[in-house]
Amino acid sequence: MPSSRRVTLKEVARQAGVSYQTVSKLLNGQVRLLPETEARIREAVDRLGYRPLYPARSLRSRTSRTLGYSWTPATPDSPNQILDLLLQSMLSAAEASDYHLLCFAHHFDVRRELETYLTLYETRRVDGFILSSVEYDDPRILFLLEREIPFVAFGRSNPELQFPCIDVDGCEGLRMVVNHLLESGHRRIAVLAWPETSRVGNNRLEGYLQAMHSAGLEPDSLWIQRGEGQVAFGEEATRRLLNLPPERRPTAIAALNDLMAFGALRAAQQSGLHVGSDIAIAGFDDTPAARYVHPPLTSVRQPIWQIGQQLIAMLLEVLNHAYTSPPECVLLAPELIVRASTSPEASE
Amino acid sequence: MPSSRRVTLKEVARQAGVSYQTVSKLLNGQVRLLPETEARIREAVDRLGYRPLYPARSLRSRTSRTLGYSWTPATPDSPNQILDLLLQSMLSAAEASDYHLLCFAHHFDVRRELETYLTLYETRRVDGFILSSVEYDDPRILFLLEREIPFVAFGRSNPELQFPCIDVDGCEGLRMVVNHLLESGHRRIAVLAWPETSRVGNNRLEGYLQAMHSAGLEPDSLWIQRGEGQVAFGEEATRRLLNLPPERRPTAIAALNDLMAFGALRAAQQSGLHVGSDIAIAGFDDTPAARYVHPPLTSVRQPIWQIGQQLIAMLLEVLNHAYTSPPECVLLAPELIVRASTSPEASE
DNA sequence: ACAATCAATGCGAACGTTCGCACGAACGTT
DNA sequence: AACGTTCGTGCGAACGTTCGCATTGATTGT
């Protein structure tokens, strides 16, 4: 009669008639046994439903098979539209390698934030970290590099620092938008941009400039409107653009995010323009709402699933010391989703 | 010269001149020492930067101080708008009690899903679970109850099952919406609802019916439109409503979620109506987009932060066996956010 | 035919903590 | 003066696994 006590290696070994260390080695693939011995052990494992106790394994093996992740909380003004997908992607990738994800709270106080990372690592709750929302001079990067704590980052930081990193090629994304607008016949294309301090913003803006120059066009300085990236700014900047004299007035507007594009949509409609035919408007990020506004918004979708998968794969490589060459930043191309706001005949 | 080896209890104890078990007991608050002894120990702890190794502690104490959470991934059709806030809330509550959150992937295959919960618990990776997206006959509920695995749920299940649970009072939410519309003078109020199989939907719909009856109104059967909760359904249902003869045609529409309300908004505008004055439209969930559509959408906001805090608090109570009476379901009242879609003079 | 190799398994130790009880000293009580 | 009590601390054991080396018997090469 099986008692309800937990099934340990010793119990399995007893029933299979081997030493418990042998069972451990078999399950960890560290040894090859006689087929019949192996069969006896596996039978006992299955019959008893043995599962190795995680803290015991972790104590001895000095690894937690757990990865830490923390992210900057969203505000009502900038909801985090990708968190769900990114997490699910990382979770599935981690699970496939028998790893798990430990989430922990973000702290706006930098000292406390760094302390949290260090404690999690030193108490061996996690083997390494995934960082997101990385910016220039991100204190976490230097902190972790100095202590040789394994991590990967979603987003680039200072170019002089070398660490494994994945980022979306925002430059390429805006090139795609502008080229799409050029192909539709637009020549006077404006852009709703972020302040000059934004790394992500400058990267995307660069794509606009490159695409315009490649087409032999020199953007009017007024076509580059900078603001704080909200709906309200998109609306007022668009009104300014529409008030320009006809020969300087843009026929298309590329926004660096969907929120500003939503504002542009509203301003254009209030001016009596029919978005899609009278004027083209495109966003960036492909937020859920992009499909639901009227007309549906052309936007640039980041390959979030792929990013999650690669982040985990890279971190596991770091943990296995599988890196031969110094780690570089991997750039992934985004995808242009064409909808009716730039192309009236688009299906959506 | 301190080597870079990890600092253990023994090292701290040696420097403080006590046995290492005494240090452990002090740090765990299991003993009171002479003030001077305690001071010596604390000084050594601080100086060496000692932190207890989590797997060792966990192995011996038979608890992981970790809670498991998994959620149904969003689809493009129904983005998960609350995940970020809910997670942050739970993380902060857990951290305050020195707990952590382990996230794991959702499996659509039920056997695999249940197996995942069981394995996490049996391998002692987690002490208990938080469930969300709970529905009628949720297999997880029975599975966990049978095995006496601690958990709390966000959302109600079968009334005959007793377990700790938190839910938003959707019935109350819709009463608030309808009462607000009644106060604005509306009498013919329609509702965009979910299929009859939806527990959440029926709960919210009940609030509509109660509020109407309380006002002495009997809803026309055509005013209750049921569909799959998407923008497209909201749009077509609203068109049907607007095509009713004037004396049956509703002057206000309450949708059970924001997506349907967005569809209603579009349909009304395409009919040339001015939303807010000619017709009132309200949603539910207060998704981020509710603020950005035109006109801004009146909606019902769930107290997500509070829910996260309470979920963790309840689960910790379960883990501490602090429950005296059988656990009941806690209902939290949502908040009505009035915007221009029902109230032209609203600030937003 | 004899040392050298190899395959299959066993064995003691260690990982760093917490648990449970024991022990001596100081204290108050009768 | 003898006796329980309480306080402060120590000690051995245990939690369940993995690590590293040892051991045994069979196989190979010369």
PDB file of N, CA, C and O in Angstrom, chain A residues 141-168:
ATOM      1  N   ILE A 141      22.568  47.774 -16.865  1.00  0.00           N
ATOM      2  CA  ILE A 141      23.537  47.150 -17.768  1.00  0.00           C
ATOM      3  C   ILE A 141      24.930  47.113 -17.136  1.00  0.00           C
ATOM      4  O   ILE A 141      25.552  46.050 -17.036  1.00  0.00           O
ATOM      5  N   LEU A 142      25.394  48.264 -16.693  1.00  0.00           N
ATOM      6  CA  LEU A 142      26.733  48.328 -16.121  1.00  0.00           C
ATOM      7  C   LEU A 142      26.815  47.489 -14.855  1.00  0.00           C
ATOM      8  O   LEU A 142      27.792  46.765 -14.630  1.00  0.00           O
ATOM      9  N   PHE A 143      25.794  47.591 -14.056  1.00  0.00           N
ATOM     10  CA  PHE A 143      25.746  46.849 -12.784  1.00  0.00           C
ATOM     11  C   PHE A 143      25.896  45.354 -13.024  1.00  0.00           C
ATOM     12  O   PHE A 143      26.693  44.671 -12.381  1.00  0.00           O
ATOM     13  N   LEU A 144      25.133  44.828 -13.959  1.00  0.00           N
ATOM     14  CA  LEU A 144      25.154  43.390 -14.209  1.00  0.00           C
ATOM     15  C   LEU A 144      26.459  42.972 -14.901  1.00  0.00           C
ATOM     16  O   LEU A 144      27.026  41.921 -14.577  1.00  0.00           O
ATOM     17  N   LEU A 145      26.932  43.805 -15.818  1.00  0.00           N
ATOM     18  CA  LEU A 145      28.184  43.481 -16.503  1.00  0.00           C
ATOM     19  C   LEU A 145      29.337  43.397 -15.507  1.00  0.00           C
ATOM     20  O   LEU A 145      30.123  42.454 -15.533  1.00  0.00           O
ATOM     21  N   GLU A 146      29.420  44.381 -14.624  1.00  0.00           N
ATOM     22  CA  GLU A 146      30.510  44.422 -13.641  1.00  0.00           C
ATOM     23  C   GLU A 146      30.554  43.163 -12.787  1.00  0.00           C
ATOM     24  O   GLU A 146      31.607  42.646 -12.456  1.00  0.00           O
ATOM     25  N   ARG A 147      29.369  42.692 -12.404  1.00  0.00           N
ATOM     26  CA  ARG A 147      29.298  41.528 -11.517  1.00  0.00           C
ATOM     27  C   ARG A 147      29.233  40.213 -12.271  1.00  0.00           C
ATOM     28  O   ARG A 147      29.052  39.160 -11.679  1.00  0.00           O
ATOM     29  N   GLU A 148      29.337  40.298 -13.595  1.00  0.00           N
ATOM     30  CA  GLU A 148      29.264  39.105 -14.432  1.00  0.00           C
ATOM     31  C   GLU A 148      28.003  38.299 -14.165  1.00  0.00           C
ATOM     32  O   GLU A 148      28.026  37.075 -14.083  1.00  0.00           O
ATOM     33  N   ILE A 149      26.901  39.011 -13.999  1.00  0.00           N
ATOM     34  CA  ILE A 149      25.614  38.345 -13.844  1.00  0.00           C
ATOM     35  C   ILE A 149      25.007  38.175 -15.234  1.00  0.00           C
ATOM     36  O   ILE A 149      24.898  39.152 -15.976  1.00  0.00           O
ATOM     37  N   PRO A 150      24.644  36.954 -15.595  1.00  0.00           N
ATOM     38  CA  PRO A 150      24.146  36.714 -16.957  1.00  0.00           C
ATOM     39  C   PRO A 150      22.847  37.458 -17.243  1.00  0.00           C
ATOM     40  O   PRO A 150      21.952  37.500 -16.400  1.00  0.00           O
ATOM     41  N   PHE A 151      22.746  38.035 -18.431  1.00  0.00           N
ATOM     42  CA  PHE A 151      21.494  38.684 -18.824  1.00  0.00           C
ATOM     43  C   PHE A 151      21.452  38.881 -20.327  1.00  0.00           C
ATOM     44  O   PHE A 151      22.486  38.803 -21.007  1.00  0.00           O
ATOM     45  N   VAL A 152      20.262  39.109 -20.832  1.00  0.00           N
ATOM     46  CA  VAL A 152      20.072  39.571 -22.208  1.00  0.00           C
ATOM     47  C   VAL A 152      19.133  40.767 -22.149  1.00  0.00           C
ATOM     48  O   VAL A 152      18.377  40.911 -21.194  1.00  0.00           O
ATOM     49  N   ALA A 153      19.197  41.597 -23.167  1.00  0.00           N
ATOM     50  CA  ALA A 153      18.385  42.805 -23.155  1.00  0.00           C
ATOM     51  C   ALA A 153      17.502  42.891 -24.384  1.00  0.00           C
ATOM     52  O   ALA A 153      17.906  42.488 -25.473  1.00  0.00           O
ATOM     53  N   PHE A 154      16.312  43.403 -24.187  1.00  0.00           N
ATOM     54  CA  PHE A 154      15.435  43.765 -25.293  1.00  0.00           C
ATOM     55  C   PHE A 154      15.558  45.271 -25.447  1.00  0.00           C
ATOM     56  O   PHE A 154      14.988  46.024 -24.658  1.00  0.00           O
ATOM     57  N   GLY A 155      16.347  45.688 -26.409  1.00  0.00           N
ATOM     58  CA  GLY A 155      16.608  47.110 -26.614  1.00  0.00           C
ATOM     59  C   GLY A 155      18.089  47.410 -26.469  1.00  0.00           C
ATOM     60  O   GLY A 155      18.777  46.794 -25.663  1.00  0.00           O
ATOM     61  N   ARG A 156      18.557  48.371 -27.239  1.00  0.00           N
ATOM     62  CA  ARG A 156      19.975  48.705 -27.238  1.00  0.00           C
ATOM     63  C   ARG A 156      20.310  49.723 -26.158  1.00  0.00           C
ATOM     64  O   ARG A 156      19.446  50.449 -25.695  1.00  0.00           O
ATOM     65  N   SER A 157      21.572  49.748 -25.752  1.00  0.00           N
ATOM     66  CA  SER A 157      22.037  50.770 -24.812  1.00  0.00           C
ATOM     67  C   SER A 157      23.242  51.450 -25.453  1.00  0.00           C
ATOM     68  O   SER A 157      23.339  51.549 -26.670  1.00  0.00           O
ATOM     69  N   ASN A 158      24.190  51.870 -24.634  1.00  0.00           N
ATOM     70  CA  ASN A 158      25.352  52.558 -25.183  1.00  0.00           C
ATOM     71  C   ASN A 158      26.146  51.633 -26.108  1.00  0.00           C
ATOM     72  O   ASN A 158      26.424  50.496 -25.754  1.00  0.00           O
ATOM     73  N   PRO A 159      26.529  52.139 -27.257  1.00  0.00           N
ATOM     74  CA  PRO A 159      27.219  51.287 -28.235  1.00  0.00           C
ATOM     75  C   PRO A 159      28.554  50.751 -27.738  1.00  0.00           C
ATOM     76  O   PRO A 159      28.991  49.707 -28.207  1.00  0.00           O
ATOM     77  N   GLU A 160      29.187  51.442 -26.791  1.00  0.00           N
ATOM     78  CA  GLU A 160      30.506  50.968 -26.346  1.00  0.00           C
ATOM     79  C   GLU A 160      30.405  49.749 -25.424  1.00  0.00           C
ATOM     80  O   GLU A 160      31.385  49.070 -25.173  1.00  0.00           O
ATOM     81  N   LEU A 161      29.217  49.482 -24.916  1.00  0.00           N
ATOM     82  CA  LEU A 161      29.045  48.317 -24.045  1.00  0.00           C
ATOM     83  C   LEU A 161      28.666  47.098 -24.879  1.00  0.00           C
ATOM     84  O   LEU A 161      27.808  47.176 -25.759  1.00  0.00           O
ATOM     85  N   GLN A 162      29.327  45.992 -24.584  1.00  0.00           N
ATOM     86  CA  GLN A 162      29.022  44.776 -25.335  1.00  0.00           C
ATOM     87  C   GLN A 162      28.241  43.805 -24.466  1.00  0.00           C
ATOM     88  O   GLN A 162      28.708  43.356 -23.423  1.00  0.00           O
ATOM     89  N   PHE A 163      27.048  43.467 -24.934  1.00  0.00           N
ATOM     90  CA  PHE A 163      26.246  42.464 -24.225  1.00  0.00           C
ATOM     91  C   PHE A 163      25.205  41.927 -25.190  1.00  0.00           C
ATOM     92  O   PHE A 163      24.859  42.582 -26.179  1.00  0.00           O
ATOM     93  N   PRO A 164      24.698  40.722 -24.927  1.00  0.00           N
ATOM     94  CA  PRO A 164      23.728  40.137 -25.843  1.00  0.00           C
ATOM     95  C   PRO A 164      22.428  40.912 -25.796  1.00  0.00           C
ATOM     96  O   PRO A 164      21.924  41.237 -24.714  1.00  0.00           O
ATOM     97  N   CYS A 165      21.883  41.186 -26.924  1.00  0.00           N
ATOM     98  CA  CYS A 165      20.790  42.131 -27.009  1.00  0.00           C
ATOM     99  C   CYS A 165      19.987  41.898 -28.279  1.00  0.00           C
ATOM    100  O   CYS A 165      20.521  41.455 -29.296  1.00  0.00           O
ATOM    101  N   ILE A 166      18.704  42.145 -28.192  1.00  0.00           N
ATOM    102  CA  ILE A 166      17.826  42.053 -29.350  1.00  0.00           C
ATOM    103  C   ILE A 166      17.082  43.360 -29.471  1.00  0.00           C
ATOM    104  O   ILE A 166      16.672  43.929 -28.468  1.00  0.00           O
ATOM    105  N   ASP A 167      16.923  43.835 -30.676  1.00  0.00           N
ATOM    106  CA  ASP A 167      16.136  45.045 -30.834  1.00  0.00           C
ATOM    107  C   ASP A 167      15.393  44.992 -32.156  1.00  0.00           C
ATOM    108  O   ASP A 167      15.775  44.264 -33.081  1.00  0.00           O
ATOM    109  N   VAL A 168      14.319  45.758 -32.212  1.00  0.00           N
ATOM    110  CA  VAL A 168      13.575  45.866 -33.449  1.00  0.00           C
ATOM    111  C   VAL A 168      14.188  46.995 -34.266  1.00  0.00           C
ATOM    112  O   VAL A 168      14.533  48.040 -33.717  1.00  0.00           O
TER     113      VAL A 168
END
